[in-house]
Every structure is written in structure tokens, then in C-alpha cells.
Amino acid sequence: MARGLGRICKGFQRLGSLSSIQTQLRQPSTSVSVRGTTLIRTMVALPTLFSSKPRDFSLPNSSWGSEMMQLYEHYNSQCEVETEGGEKQEGPWRRLPSYNRLLKYATGGVHLSKIIQSKARLFTRNIRDPGAAFEYVLFVNSEEQKCVCVFQAGHLLEGPPGHVHGGAIATMIDTVTGTHATILSGPVMTANLNINYRSPIPLGSTVLLESSLDKKEGRKTFISCKVTSSDGSKLHTETTALFLSINFSHLLLGE
Amino acid sequence: MARGLGRICKGFQRLGSLSSIQTQLRQPSTSVSVRGTTLIRTMVALPTLFSSKPRDFSLPNSSWGSEMMQLYEHYNSQCEVETEGGEKQEGPWRRLPSYNRLLKYATGGVHLSKIIQSKARLFTRNIRDPGAAFEYVLFVNSEEQKCVCVFQAGHLLEGPPGHVHGGAIATMIDTVTGTHATILSGPVMTANLNINYRSPIPLGSTVLLESSLDKKEGRKTFISCKVTSSDGSKLHTETTALFLSINFSHLLLGE
């Protein structure tokens, strides 16, 4: 374990999803610190260098069903609330944008150029056909230290006939808990996922993933995550996840 | 848990991959039993009704690198061995074929017609571009109750920059252990996956998954699985998995 962790800390991190990182980088108050503050400015500025705006996969598309849309609107409506005086202000929830490249818009050193393949795509966003695979959007509630994800499972995620593959469910759990841990603790790496599968998820259905912080101990962040039907009545999986904090700078700057 | 299991047993099973099921159905000595033996004949005969032969994804393609090919040939050469008299006979290992539809060639009742969407594809085989995502082949050693999988991780499986997504690794672990459990115990469903991530897997690399039976207790099958570098020198993950035996006939015949 010690050797493995040594390797992990040397040149690596568990990002969870770009959304969490981008969110952090746009909020310089978080703990990400790479060579002072240069990286933050670089990361935020770089998208403007590209001719086309990257697609934000967390926004609704025509494949989203009514359940997906209802849950999206439920949380999205709480991202900005109106005060009694009619002014708008930040609400308890925040939607996290989501792209299919982790570092397309990041600064890169010699090391980065080597390890990032030009064709690489984020696993959960590698199919562009709307509705075919993972359709999801994450919202975070910093005050309650919670994260939710509305997930509509497409027909390309089949495991048991007509139902979602256990690995696709694990993928969403890793994505949500990893993103949540990154928001809470900065750069982390998945160390353990302990998933109990309670009932299968039919293909095409919309489920809700709810992630909450259990505790933080030194470099360790413990997260719990439940997957339920969209109305919360059916429990699909229960998970505990452990993440280890690592040094972000090693990865990004090729040190 | 009890409620969840009840639902699972009612209309469902964890297949792992078509390969394991097909292998079982071609070997009537296994424990799969559905309305006597009718299903076995039906399942084997049905592929001939289709005009084109389905693609077997477990066979080498141009994207397979040298490590993948070497490991494939290592195990494949032990699937058929030559006796002292020069005759060929079955070896200790057996390659499992792999398709991108679980039940395309299976018999189906009313229930099946409803739950199987025409466009559904097995999660691990949903991208046809060779080398882009999951390239893998499974071999089983019945005598030693072991299963190995040679897995080459493509550029569409990215999680942390330049490395394989934790969910993609979990997907392969679920696939291999699920297939192994199905071979050992007949139809099963994943009940638990407990994955310890020790060191990250670079995109494009070839790794070896080795699955072994820990014990069987009633309906429970306990499997262990290690993911290592292709030469076995680096440990990437360690997993324990629990599978529960379920009734195959409910799913296939829509009862």
C-alpha cells in the first residue's frame, strides 16, 4: 500500500470530473495551489484561445426525459434565488459544468505533453450521441457538504439484459464521490470503493446519486453515496468511498 | 437487503458477459436449467437464424499491441495442447468468446420483448472503433477455478489525465469476476464489489486481471481479483467480490 501510495502521490491525482476542478480553479479561495497563483489564471483564461466554445454536457439536451428534466429543474432553480427585495443571489446549490476533456484547457508542461494523448476523452463523456450512454448533471451544496447527481442511463450501458451494467453504476459512483471529495479536500485519488448492489437499474431510467461527507482524517476523505430511484423510494446501491489527498502540482506541471 | 434481493430474484440476473453464458449453454453439464433442457438447444441453434455471423470481440484486431498479443498467445496456446502421440486435445485454458449483445441470440418470451431495447449494447463493447475503449479477452481454467483477462485500455477510458478512469477499472473487474462467478455457480448477480486502488493505470497500457474463487456458501460465491501490470510486477487494484445465485429462467422466459 505504501509503495502504491508513493507512486500515486508522485505524479498523479484523481480528478473525478473536470467540473469540480474548473469550479475550484474559478474560486481561488480553495486549497489548490500551484506555483503561487499562476495556474489559476492560466486555466481560466485558456478557453478563450479556442475558436469554439466547448460543449457543456451538464446542460439539458433533447434526450433528457421528464424525470431527468424535473430533477434538473428542481436543483437548478435553487442555484439562484430571489431575495424579498427582488434581487437575485446565489442559492444553496451550484451546478457543475462538465466537459469531455480534463486538461484540454489547462496549462501543460513537458510531462503533460507526453502523457496526454490527443484523442483521449473522459470515460463518462466519450459518446456524443445524446441519450445513448451517460446523461448526468451534478449539483453541489457546500453548506450541507452534499453533492447530488441526476443520472439517466442510456441503452449503451447494458449489463444484465435490459438493465445497467454494474461497472457503469460504479463509474457514476466514482465520478460523483470523486468530484465531491475534490471539492471538499482539493486534489484526491480514489483509494477504495465498497459498493453494495441492492436492486438493478433498468436501462433508460433516471436515478439520483446522493453523496455526503462522513469524515476527514488527515489526508483521508470518507464519503458515502446512495443511488436511488428518482423519487427516492427504491434503493439501488449503497457505497462507502475513501479518497486520499495528493499533490496537484506534480501532475499538471510534470514535476 | 431482503426486499432488494427479492426483486433481484424475481426477474433478473447478473450475466457478466455473454461469453460465459454461451459457454455454459454449450456445455449442458453445467447447472443452468430452464424448463428442462429446451433452452440449451434453442440458445445454441439461434445464431444460425441470422444472416451474418456476429463479431467475436475476443479475437485479436489491429489495435492490439505487442503486450496484448503476447499474453493472448500465451493463454491461447494452452487452450489446445498436443499429446505425445501428436494428437490435439483440450488444454487447461479455454478462451471465452464475447459479443456486444447479451440476448440477441437467445430465446425470448413476452417479458423479454418488453425489457430488451433494440438498440441496447453491452457496456464494455459499445464502441466498435478498435482500440478506442475496452479491448479484452477472457480465459478460464476450470481445474484451477481461475479466470484471467488481458485488458488493453483505450484512449476513451480516461479518468485522471492520461490514466484510466476508476469506473472503467471497476467495469472490467465486475465483468471478469461476474463472468467467473457465472461459470462457477450458474446465473448470479453482483451483490458487492470492494475495490482497493493501489496504483493508477496509464491509458493505452495492457494489464492482467486474475480472478480466483475464495469460497462458495449456499447462494453466495466469493471471488478475489487482482489487476497487475502485464508482467505482474506492479499491483494496480485488489478486489473482493460477492455474487448471489439467482434464477435464470425468470429473466429468459419472462415469468
Short mmCIF file of C-alpha atoms in Angstrom, two decimals:
data_model
loop_
_atom_site.label_atom_id
_atom_site.label_comp_id
_atom_site.label_asym_id
_atom_site.label_seq_id
_atom_site.Cartn_x
_atom_site.Cartn_y
_atom_site.Cartn_z
CA MET A 1 0.00 0.00 0.00
CA ALA A 2 2.75 2.40 1.00
CA ARG A 3 4.59 1.84 -2.26
CA GLY A 4 1.41 2.26 -4.21
CA LEU A 5 0.56 5.48 -2.48
CA GLY A 6 4.04 6.75 -3.05
CA ARG A 7 3.59 6.26 -6.73
CA ILE A 8 0.20 7.88 -6.62
CA CYS A 9 1.46 10.97 -4.85
CA LYS A 10 4.40 11.26 -7.18
CA GLY A 11 2.70 12.17 -10.35
CA PHE A 12 -1.00 11.77 -10.18
CA GLN A 13 -4.41 12.72 -8.96
CA ARG A 14 -7.98 11.57 -9.00
CA LEU A 15 -9.92 14.37 -10.60
CA GLY A 16 -13.41 12.96 -10.54
CA SER A 17 -14.51 15.25 -13.31
CA LEU A 18 -13.36 18.42 -14.92
CA SER A 19 -16.30 20.20 -13.49
CA SER A 20 -15.03 20.04 -9.96
CA ILE A 21 -11.58 21.18 -10.91
CA GLN A 22 -12.85 24.02 -13.00
CA THR A 23 -15.12 25.07 -10.22
CA GLN A 24 -12.20 25.10 -7.85
CA LEU A 25 -9.97 26.96 -10.20
CA ARG A 26 -12.56 29.65 -10.62
CA GLN A 27 -12.68 30.03 -6.88
CA PRO A 28 -9.15 30.97 -5.82
CA SER A 29 -10.12 30.60 -2.19
CA THR A 30 -9.90 26.81 -2.46
CA SER A 31 -6.76 24.96 -1.48
CA VAL A 32 -5.41 24.29 -4.97
CA SER A 33 -2.04 25.99 -5.14
CA VAL A 34 0.43 25.51 -7.93
CA ARG A 35 3.46 27.74 -8.16
CA GLY A 36 1.66 30.55 -6.46
CA THR A 37 -1.43 31.56 -8.36
CA THR A 38 -0.22 31.42 -11.95
CA LEU A 39 -2.10 28.27 -12.77
CA ILE A 40 -5.44 29.62 -11.71
CA ARG A 41 -5.26 32.49 -14.13
CA THR A 42 -3.94 30.29 -16.92
CA MET A 43 -6.65 27.68 -16.50
CA VAL A 44 -9.45 30.21 -16.57
CA ALA A 45 -8.06 32.17 -19.48
CA LEU A 46 -7.24 29.31 -21.80
CA PRO A 47 -10.76 28.50 -23.10
CA THR A 48 -10.83 31.86 -24.85
CA LEU A 49 -7.90 30.77 -27.02
CA PHE A 50 -10.05 28.20 -28.75
CA SER A 51 -12.28 29.13 -31.63
CA SER A 52 -15.33 27.21 -30.47
CA LYS A 53 -16.83 27.08 -27.04
CA PRO A 54 -16.55 23.61 -25.52
CA ARG A 55 -19.80 21.73 -25.06
CA ASP A 56 -21.07 21.69 -21.52
CA PHE A 57 -22.55 18.22 -21.11
CA SER A 58 -24.30 19.16 -17.88
CA LEU A 59 -26.89 21.24 -19.74
CA PRO A 60 -30.19 19.68 -20.87
CA ASN A 61 -30.48 18.13 -24.32
CA SER A 62 -33.34 16.60 -26.30
CA SER A 63 -32.70 13.10 -24.92
CA TRP A 64 -33.47 14.08 -21.35
CA GLY A 65 -36.75 12.55 -20.21
CA SER A 66 -39.32 14.15 -17.96
CA GLU A 67 -37.86 12.70 -14.75
CA MET A 68 -34.39 13.95 -15.64
CA MET A 69 -35.75 17.41 -16.51
CA GLN A 70 -37.84 17.64 -13.35
CA LEU A 71 -34.93 16.81 -11.10
CA TYR A 72 -32.63 19.13 -13.04
CA GLU A 73 -35.07 21.99 -12.67
CA HIS A 74 -35.61 21.20 -9.01
CA TYR A 75 -31.93 21.69 -8.19
CA ASN A 76 -31.17 24.29 -10.84
CA SER A 77 -33.91 26.54 -9.51
CA GLN A 78 -32.06 26.56 -6.20
CA CYS A 79 -28.79 27.75 -7.72
CA GLU A 80 -30.03 31.32 -7.83
CA VAL A 81 -32.74 32.59 -5.52
CA GLU A 82 -34.64 35.83 -5.30
CA THR A 83 -34.50 37.92 -2.15
CA GLU A 84 -37.51 39.69 -0.68
CA GLY A 85 -36.32 42.86 -2.34
CA GLY A 86 -36.46 41.16 -5.71
CA GLU A 87 -32.72 40.84 -6.11
CA LYS A 88 -31.12 37.66 -7.28
CA GLN A 89 -28.39 35.98 -5.26
CA GLU A 90 -26.59 32.67 -5.05
CA GLY A 91 -28.71 29.82 -3.76
CA PRO A 92 -27.69 26.76 -1.70
CA TRP A 93 -26.93 24.61 -4.76
CA ARG A 94 -24.44 25.08 -7.55
CA ARG A 95 -24.47 23.27 -10.90
CA LEU A 96 -21.11 21.90 -12.01
CA PRO A 97 -20.31 22.21 -15.73
CA SER A 98 -18.92 19.12 -17.42
CA TYR A 99 -16.65 18.63 -20.44
CA ASN A 100 -15.21 15.63 -22.22
CA ARG A 101 -11.56 16.59 -21.84
CA LEU A 102 -9.95 17.03 -18.48
CA LEU A 103 -6.98 19.11 -19.47
CA LYS A 104 -7.78 20.48 -22.90
CA TYR A 105 -7.88 23.93 -21.43
CA ALA A 106 -5.19 23.51 -18.83
CA THR A 107 -1.64 24.71 -18.89
CA GLY A 108 0.79 21.96 -19.71
CA GLY A 109 4.45 21.32 -19.11
CA VAL A 110 6.76 18.82 -20.74
CA HIS A 111 5.33 15.99 -18.70
CA LEU A 112 1.76 16.82 -19.66
CA SER A 113 2.52 16.84 -23.35
CA LYS A 114 3.81 13.33 -23.03
CA ILE A 115 1.03 11.79 -21.02
CA ILE A 116 -1.99 13.35 -22.60
CA GLN A 117 -2.94 11.67 -25.81
CA SER A 118 -4.58 13.95 -28.31
CA LYS A 119 -7.58 11.66 -28.71
CA ALA A 120 -8.19 10.97 -25.04
CA ARG A 121 -11.70 11.65 -23.73
CA LEU A 122 -13.27 11.49 -20.31
CA PHE A 123 -14.76 8.00 -19.93
CA THR A 124 -18.21 9.22 -18.90
CA ARG A 125 -18.41 11.66 -21.82
CA ASN A 126 -16.85 9.60 -24.61
CA ILE A 127 -20.05 9.08 -26.60
CA ARG A 128 -21.55 12.25 -28.07
CA ASP A 129 -24.85 10.73 -29.22
CA PRO A 130 -27.35 12.34 -26.80
CA GLY A 131 -29.07 9.84 -24.55
CA ALA A 132 -27.02 6.84 -25.66
CA ALA A 133 -24.79 6.47 -22.61
CA PHE A 134 -24.22 8.62 -19.50
CA GLU A 135 -26.51 11.63 -19.25
CA TYR A 136 -25.90 13.34 -15.94
CA VAL A 137 -25.58 16.61 -14.12
CA LEU A 138 -24.03 17.29 -10.73
CA PHE A 139 -25.07 19.85 -8.16
CA VAL A 140 -23.15 20.68 -5.01
CA ASN A 141 -24.37 22.13 -1.73
CA SER A 142 -21.31 23.48 0.06
CA GLU A 143 -23.10 24.35 3.28
CA GLU A 144 -24.53 20.88 3.75
CA GLN A 145 -21.40 19.27 2.31
CA LYS A 146 -23.57 17.30 -0.06
CA CYS A 147 -23.49 16.54 -3.74
CA VAL A 148 -26.30 15.16 -5.90
CA CYS A 149 -26.24 13.78 -9.41
CA VAL A 150 -29.21 13.23 -11.67
CA PHE A 151 -28.31 10.33 -13.97
CA GLN A 152 -30.23 8.97 -16.96
CA ALA A 153 -28.81 5.63 -18.10
CA GLY A 154 -28.72 5.14 -21.88
CA HIS A 155 -29.03 2.00 -23.97
CA LEU A 156 -25.27 1.59 -24.44
CA LEU A 157 -24.74 0.90 -20.74
CA GLU A 158 -26.27 -2.56 -20.73
CA GLY A 159 -25.04 -5.25 -18.37
CA PRO A 160 -27.72 -7.77 -17.41
CA PRO A 161 -30.33 -7.75 -20.19
CA GLY A 162 -32.36 -4.57 -20.10
CA HIS A 163 -30.50 -3.22 -17.10
CA VAL A 164 -27.47 -1.08 -16.35
CA HIS A 165 -24.04 -2.72 -16.08
CA GLY A 166 -22.63 -2.86 -12.54
CA GLY A 167 -19.49 -1.21 -13.88
CA ALA A 168 -21.44 1.70 -15.33
CA ILE A 169 -23.08 2.23 -11.93
CA ALA A 170 -19.64 2.06 -10.27
CA THR A 171 -18.42 4.60 -12.81
CA MET A 172 -21.08 7.10 -11.86
CA ILE A 173 -20.47 6.49 -8.14
CA ASP A 174 -16.73 7.06 -8.62
CA THR A 175 -17.43 10.19 -10.63
CA VAL A 176 -19.82 11.71 -8.09
CA THR A 177 -17.91 10.81 -4.93
CA GLY A 178 -14.58 11.73 -6.55
CA THR A 179 -15.89 15.12 -7.61
CA HIS A 180 -17.35 15.68 -4.16
CA ALA A 181 -14.10 14.70 -2.44
CA THR A 182 -12.15 17.05 -4.72
CA ILE A 183 -14.44 19.93 -3.82
CA LEU A 184 -14.08 19.15 -0.12
CA SER A 185 -10.39 18.34 0.03
CA GLY A 186 -8.71 19.52 -3.15
CA PRO A 187 -6.91 17.07 -5.42
CA VAL A 188 -7.59 13.46 -4.39
CA MET A 189 -7.22 9.93 -5.66
CA THR A 190 -9.72 7.10 -5.20
CA ALA A 191 -8.29 4.62 -2.68
CA ASN A 192 -11.34 2.45 -2.02
CA LEU A 193 -14.85 1.90 -3.36
CA ASN A 194 -17.06 -0.51 -1.43
CA ILE A 195 -20.31 -0.89 -3.35
CA ASN A 196 -23.33 -2.87 -2.24
CA TYR A 197 -25.73 -3.56 -5.09
CA ARG A 198 -29.28 -3.80 -3.71
CA SER A 199 -31.52 -3.70 -6.77
CA PRO A 200 -30.87 -3.42 -10.52
CA ILE A 201 -31.42 -0.24 -12.55
CA PRO A 202 -33.49 -0.61 -15.75
CA LEU A 203 -31.91 0.84 -18.90
CA GLY A 204 -33.34 4.22 -19.76
CA SER A 205 -34.37 5.09 -16.24
CA THR A 206 -33.35 8.15 -14.26
CA VAL A 207 -31.79 7.72 -10.83
CA LEU A 208 -30.46 10.03 -8.16
CA LEU A 209 -26.98 9.75 -6.63
CA GLU A 210 -26.58 11.46 -3.27
CA SER A 211 -23.10 11.89 -1.87
CA SER A 212 -22.33 13.08 1.65
CA LEU A 213 -19.19 13.64 3.69
CA ASP A 214 -18.67 11.16 6.50
CA LYS A 215 -15.41 12.50 7.90
CA LYS A 216 -11.96 13.85 7.11
CA GLU A 217 -8.87 12.48 8.79
CA GLY A 218 -5.55 13.89 7.69
CA ARG A 219 -5.14 13.04 4.03
CA LYS A 220 -8.25 10.83 4.06
CA THR A 221 -11.73 11.91 2.97
CA PHE A 222 -14.55 9.44 3.65
CA ILE A 223 -17.68 9.78 1.51
CA SER A 224 -20.96 7.87 1.41
CA CYS A 225 -23.15 7.59 -1.64
CA LYS A 226 -26.62 6.21 -2.25
CA VAL A 227 -28.21 5.54 -5.61
CA THR A 228 -31.99 5.59 -5.53
CA SER A 229 -34.87 5.80 -7.96
CA SER A 230 -35.71 9.35 -8.95
CA ASP A 231 -38.43 9.63 -6.29
CA GLY A 232 -36.18 8.12 -3.63
CA SER A 233 -38.47 5.15 -2.99
CA LYS A 234 -36.18 2.40 -4.28
CA LEU A 235 -32.60 1.86 -3.11
CA HIS A 236 -30.28 0.65 -5.88
CA THR A 237 -26.82 0.82 -4.30
CA GLU A 238 -25.06 1.90 -1.12
CA THR A 239 -21.38 2.83 -1.21
CA THR A 240 -18.60 3.98 1.05
CA ALA A 241 -15.64 5.60 -0.66
CA LEU A 242 -12.21 6.63 0.55
CA PHE A 243 -10.10 9.29 -1.16
CA LEU A 244 -6.53 10.31 -0.47
CA SER A 245 -5.30 13.87 -0.92
CA ILE A 246 -2.41 14.19 -3.34
CA ASN A 247 -0.28 16.93 -4.80
CA PHE A 248 -1.95 18.53 -7.80
CA SER A 249 1.17 20.33 -8.99
CA HIS A 250 3.07 17.15 -9.79
CA LEU A 251 0.59 16.16 -12.41
CA LEU A 252 -0.07 19.49 -14.03
CA LEU A 253 3.46 20.77 -14.24
CA GLY A 254 5.18 17.48 -14.90
CA GLU A 255 7.36 17.70 -11.81
CA MET B 1 -31.47 -6.04 1.64
CA ALA B 2 -34.11 -8.75 1.72
CA ARG B 3 -36.51 -6.67 -0.33
CA GLY B 4 -33.81 -5.83 -2.80
CA LEU B 5 -32.83 -9.43 -3.21
CA GLY B 6 -36.42 -10.40 -3.66
CA ARG B 7 -36.69 -8.04 -6.57
CA ILE B 8 -33.44 -9.25 -7.99
CA CYS B 9 -34.51 -12.86 -7.91
CA LYS B 10 -37.87 -12.05 -9.41
CA GLY B 11 -36.88 -11.03 -12.82
CA PHE B 12 -33.19 -10.66 -13.15
CA GLN B 13 -29.67 -11.99 -13.28
CA ARG B 14 -26.11 -10.82 -13.41
CA LEU B 15 -24.70 -12.25 -16.61
CA GLY B 16 -21.19 -10.80 -16.52
CA SER B 17 -20.79 -11.29 -20.24
CA LEU B 18 -22.44 -13.26 -22.95
CA SER B 19 -19.35 -15.33 -23.32
CA SER B 20 -19.79 -17.08 -20.02
CA ILE B 21 -23.41 -17.80 -20.64
CA GLN B 22 -22.81 -19.11 -24.11
CA THR B 23 -20.02 -21.28 -22.84
CA GLN B 24 -22.33 -22.70 -20.23
CA LEU B 25 -25.12 -23.31 -22.64
CA ARG B 26 -22.84 -25.20 -24.91
CA GLN B 27 -21.86 -27.41 -22.02
CA PRO B 28 -25.07 -28.97 -20.76
CA SER B 29 -23.23 -30.41 -17.77
CA THR B 30 -23.34 -27.02 -16.03
CA SER B 31 -26.07 -26.09 -13.62
CA VAL B 32 -28.15 -23.88 -15.90
CA SER B 33 -31.59 -25.42 -16.07
CA VAL B 34 -34.58 -23.79 -17.67
CA ARG B 35 -37.74 -25.79 -18.31
CA GLY B 36 -35.77 -28.95 -18.67
CA THR B 37 -33.25 -28.67 -21.48
CA THR B 38 -35.21 -26.80 -24.13
CA LEU B 39 -33.39 -23.56 -23.65
CA ILE B 40 -29.99 -25.07 -24.20
CA ARG B 41 -30.89 -26.29 -27.65
CA THR B 42 -32.69 -23.07 -28.51
CA MET B 43 -29.83 -20.85 -27.45
CA VAL B 44 -27.27 -22.79 -29.42
CA ALA B 45 -29.38 -23.03 -32.53
CA LEU B 46 -30.50 -19.44 -32.79
CA PRO B 47 -27.31 -17.85 -34.16
CA THR B 48 -27.80 -19.79 -37.37
CA LEU B 49 -31.06 -17.92 -37.99
CA PHE B 50 -29.18 -14.68 -38.54
CA SER B 51 -27.71 -13.81 -41.89
CA SER B 52 -24.40 -12.50 -40.64
CA LYS B 53 -22.10 -14.04 -38.11
CA PRO B 54 -21.81 -11.87 -35.00
CA ARG B 55 -18.43 -10.30 -34.35
CA ASP B 56 -16.43 -12.04 -31.67
CA PHE B 57 -14.68 -9.20 -29.84
CA SER B 58 -12.34 -11.59 -28.00
CA LEU B 59 -10.32 -12.24 -31.17
CA PRO B 60 -7.23 -10.12 -31.97
CA ASN B 61 -7.58 -6.98 -34.09
CA SER B 62 -5.10 -4.48 -35.50
CA SER B 63 -5.24 -2.27 -32.39
CA TRP B 64 -3.80 -4.92 -30.10
CA GLY B 65 -0.28 -4.03 -29.05
CA SER B 66 2.61 -6.41 -28.53
CA GLU B 67 1.93 -6.93 -24.82
CA MET B 68 -1.71 -7.73 -25.51
CA MET B 69 -0.79 -10.14 -28.29
CA GLN B 70 1.91 -11.88 -26.24
CA LEU B 71 -0.44 -12.51 -23.34
CA TYR B 72 -3.22 -13.58 -25.69
CA GLU B 73 -0.92 -16.09 -27.37
CA HIS B 74 0.41 -17.29 -24.03
CA TYR B 75 -3.05 -18.35 -22.86
CA ASN B 76 -4.49 -19.20 -26.26
CA SER B 77 -1.66 -21.67 -26.90
CA GLN B 78 -2.79 -23.53 -23.79
CA CYS B 79 -6.37 -23.92 -24.99
CA GLU B 80 -5.40 -26.83 -27.20
CA VAL B 81 -2.34 -28.96 -26.49
CA GLU B 82 -0.63 -31.74 -28.38
CA THR B 83 -0.25 -35.18 -26.80
CA GLU B 84 2.90 -37.28 -27.12
CA GLY B 85 1.20 -39.19 -29.91
CA GLY B 86 0.76 -35.94 -31.86
CA GLU B 87 -2.96 -35.70 -31.27
CA LYS B 88 -4.60 -32.47 -30.27
CA GLN B 89 -6.73 -32.27 -27.17
CA GLU B 90 -8.27 -29.66 -24.88
CA GLY B 91 -5.76 -27.78 -22.77
CA PRO B 92 -6.16 -26.30 -19.27
CA TRP B 93 -7.38 -22.93 -20.53
CA ARG B 94 -10.41 -22.00 -22.58
CA ARG B 95 -10.98 -18.72 -24.41
CA LEU B 96 -14.41 -17.17 -23.92
CA PRO B 97 -15.99 -15.55 -26.98
CA SER B 98 -17.52 -12.10 -26.48
CA TYR B 99 -20.33 -10.25 -28.25
CA ASN B 100 -21.95 -6.87 -27.86
CA ARG B 101 -25.48 -8.11 -27.30
CA LEU B 102 -26.36 -10.35 -24.41
CA LEU B 103 -29.59 -11.82 -25.64
CA LYS B 104 -29.67 -11.14 -29.36
CA TYR B 105 -29.41 -14.84 -29.96
CA ALA B 106 -31.45 -16.04 -27.03
CA THR B 107 -35.00 -17.24 -26.94
CA GLY B 108 -37.39 -14.63 -25.65
CA GLY B 109 -40.82 -14.56 -24.07
CA VAL B 110 -43.24 -11.72 -23.63
CA HIS B 111 -41.24 -10.28 -20.77
CA LEU B 112 -38.03 -10.27 -22.76
CA SER B 113 -39.56 -8.40 -25.67
CA LYS B 114 -40.52 -5.65 -23.31
CA ILE B 115 -37.28 -5.18 -21.47
CA ILE B 116 -34.77 -5.54 -24.24
CA GLN B 117 -34.43 -2.36 -26.23
CA SER B 118 -33.46 -2.89 -29.82
CA LYS B 119 -30.50 -0.56 -29.59
CA ALA B 120 -29.08 -1.84 -26.32
CA ARG B 121 -25.43 -2.89 -26.33
CA LEU B 122 -23.17 -4.45 -23.73
CA PHE B 123 -21.44 -1.58 -21.91
CA THR B 124 -17.92 -2.96 -22.41
CA ARG B 125 -18.48 -3.50 -26.15
CA ASN B 126 -20.45 -0.39 -27.06
CA ILE B 127 -17.70 1.28 -29.10
CA ARG B 128 -16.74 -0.54 -32.27
CA ASP B 129 -13.64 1.54 -33.13
CA PRO B 130 -10.80 -0.96 -32.45
CA GLY B 131 -8.51 0.10 -29.63
CA ALA B 132 -10.56 3.10 -28.58
CA ALA B 133 -12.09 1.70 -25.40
CA PHE B 134 -12.14 -1.77 -23.83
CA GLU B 135 -10.02 -4.34 -25.68
CA TYR B 136 -10.06 -7.55 -23.69
CA VAL B 137 -10.18 -11.31 -23.82
CA LEU B 138 -11.03 -13.76 -21.06
CA PHE B 139 -9.62 -17.22 -20.47
CA VAL B 140 -10.92 -19.69 -17.91
CA ASN B 141 -9.13 -22.55 -16.20
CA SER B 142 -11.84 -24.81 -14.81
CA GLU B 143 -9.48 -27.14 -12.97
CA GLU B 144 -7.79 -24.35 -11.04
CA GLN B 145 -11.04 -22.40 -10.75
CA LYS B 146 -9.29 -19.35 -12.13
CA CYS B 147 -10.07 -16.79 -14.77
CA VAL B 148 -7.68 -14.33 -16.40
CA CYS B 149 -8.39 -11.32 -18.58
CA VAL B 150 -5.92 -9.49 -20.78
CA PHE B 151 -7.11 -5.89 -20.99
CA GLN B 152 -5.77 -3.06 -23.14
CA ALA B 153 -7.19 0.31 -22.06
CA GLY B 154 -8.03 2.68 -24.91
CA HIS B 155 -7.96 6.47 -25.06
CA LEU B 156 -11.72 6.84 -24.48
CA LEU B 157 -11.43 5.46 -20.94
CA GLU B 158 -9.74 8.49 -19.43
CA GLY B 159 -10.28 9.49 -15.81
CA PRO B 160 -7.33 11.30 -14.27
CA PRO B 161 -5.35 12.90 -17.12
CA GLY B 162 -3.53 10.25 -19.12
CA HIS B 163 -4.81 7.42 -16.95
CA VAL B 164 -7.75 5.02 -16.83
CA HIS B 165 -10.95 6.09 -15.04
CA GLY B 166 -11.58 4.27 -11.76
CA GLY B 167 -15.02 3.36 -13.08
CA ALA B 168 -13.57 1.76 -16.20
CA ILE B 169 -11.31 -0.37 -13.99
CA ALA B 170 -14.31 -1.28 -11.83
CA THR B 171 -16.19 -2.19 -15.00
CA MET B 172 -13.53 -4.67 -16.06
CA ILE B 173 -13.34 -6.12 -12.54
CA ASP B 174 -17.12 -6.57 -12.47
CA THR B 175 -17.03 -8.14 -15.92
CA VAL B 176 -14.27 -10.62 -15.10
CA THR B 177 -15.43 -11.62 -11.62
CA GLY B 178 -19.06 -11.74 -12.77
CA THR B 179 -18.20 -13.99 -15.67
CA HIS B 180 -16.10 -16.19 -13.41
CA ALA B 181 -18.86 -16.46 -10.81
CA THR B 182 -21.36 -17.36 -13.53
CA ILE B 183 -19.11 -20.16 -14.74
CA LEU B 184 -18.68 -21.46 -11.21
CA SER B 185 -22.21 -21.06 -9.90
CA GLY B 186 -24.56 -20.51 -12.82
CA PRO B 187 -26.63 -17.32 -13.04
CA VAL B 188 -25.56 -14.77 -10.44
CA MET B 189 -25.96 -11.12 -9.58
CA THR B 190 -23.26 -8.80 -8.24
CA ALA B 191 -24.02 -8.09 -4.56
CA ASN B 192 -20.77 -6.41 -3.51
CA LEU B 193 -17.59 -5.04 -5.05
CA ASN B 194 -14.88 -3.87 -2.65
CA ILE B 195 -12.09 -2.34 -4.70
CA ASN B 196 -8.78 -1.06 -3.36
CA TYR B 197 -6.98 1.15 -5.85
CA ARG B 198 -3.22 0.84 -5.32
CA SER B 199 -1.66 2.50 -8.36
CA PRO B 200 -3.08 4.17 -11.47
CA ILE B 201 -3.16 2.56 -14.92
CA PRO B 202 -1.76 4.67 -17.81
CA LEU B 203 -4.04 4.99 -20.85
CA GLY B 204 -3.02 2.64 -23.62
CA SER B 205 -1.34 0.12 -21.35
CA THR B 206 -2.12 -3.58 -21.12
CA VAL B 207 -2.91 -5.10 -17.74
CA LEU B 208 -3.79 -8.54 -16.46
CA LEU B 209 -6.85 -9.31 -14.33
CA GLU B 210 -6.67 -12.55 -12.37
CA SER B 211 -9.80 -13.84 -10.71
CA SER B 212 -9.90 -16.73 -8.27
CA LEU B 213 -12.60 -18.47 -6.23
CA ASP B 214 -12.37 -17.84 -2.49
CA LYS B 215 -15.36 -19.89 -1.36
CA LYS B 216 -18.95 -20.84 -2.03
CA GLU B 217 -21.57 -20.75 0.71
CA GLY B 218 -25.12 -21.57 -0.28
CA ARG B 219 -26.22 -18.94 -2.77
CA LYS B 220 -23.06 -16.91 -2.22
CA THR B 221 -19.93 -17.04 -4.40
CA PHE B 222 -16.88 -15.14 -3.12
CA ILE B 223 -14.29 -14.12 -5.71
CA SER B 224 -10.97 -12.27 -5.45
CA CYS B 225 -9.44 -10.31 -8.29
CA LYS B 226 -6.10 -8.59 -8.78
CA VAL B 227 -5.21 -6.18 -11.55
CA THR B 228 -1.49 -6.05 -12.26
CA SER B 229 0.82 -4.78 -14.98
CA SER B 230 1.21 -7.24 -17.84
CA ASP B 231 4.40 -8.70 -16.32
CA GLY B 232 2.83 -8.92 -12.87
CA SER B 233 5.38 -6.60 -11.26
CA LYS B 234 3.03 -3.73 -10.43
CA LEU B 235 -0.20 -4.09 -8.45
CA HIS B 236 -2.94 -1.76 -9.64
CA THR B 237 -6.02 -2.93 -7.71
CA GLU B 238 -7.15 -5.63 -5.29
CA THR B 239 -10.81 -6.58 -5.09
CA THR B 240 -13.14 -8.89 -3.24
CA ALA B 241 -16.48 -9.56 -4.90
CA LEU B 242 -19.64 -11.27 -3.74
CA PHE B 243 -22.21 -12.75 -6.11
CA LEU B 244 -25.62 -14.18 -5.34
CA SER B 245 -27.12 -17.04 -7.32
CA ILE B 246 -30.44 -16.21 -8.91
CA ASN B 247 -32.99 -17.91 -11.08
CA PHE B 248 -32.10 -17.69 -14.75
CA SER B 249 -35.49 -18.81 -16.01
CA HIS B 250 -37.35 -15.79 -14.68
CA LEU B 251 -35.41 -13.46 -16.89
CA LEU B 252 -35.25 -15.51 -20.04
CA LEU B 253 -38.80 -16.74 -20.13
CA GLY B 254 -40.48 -13.68 -18.75
CA GLU B 255 -42.05 -15.46 -15.82
#
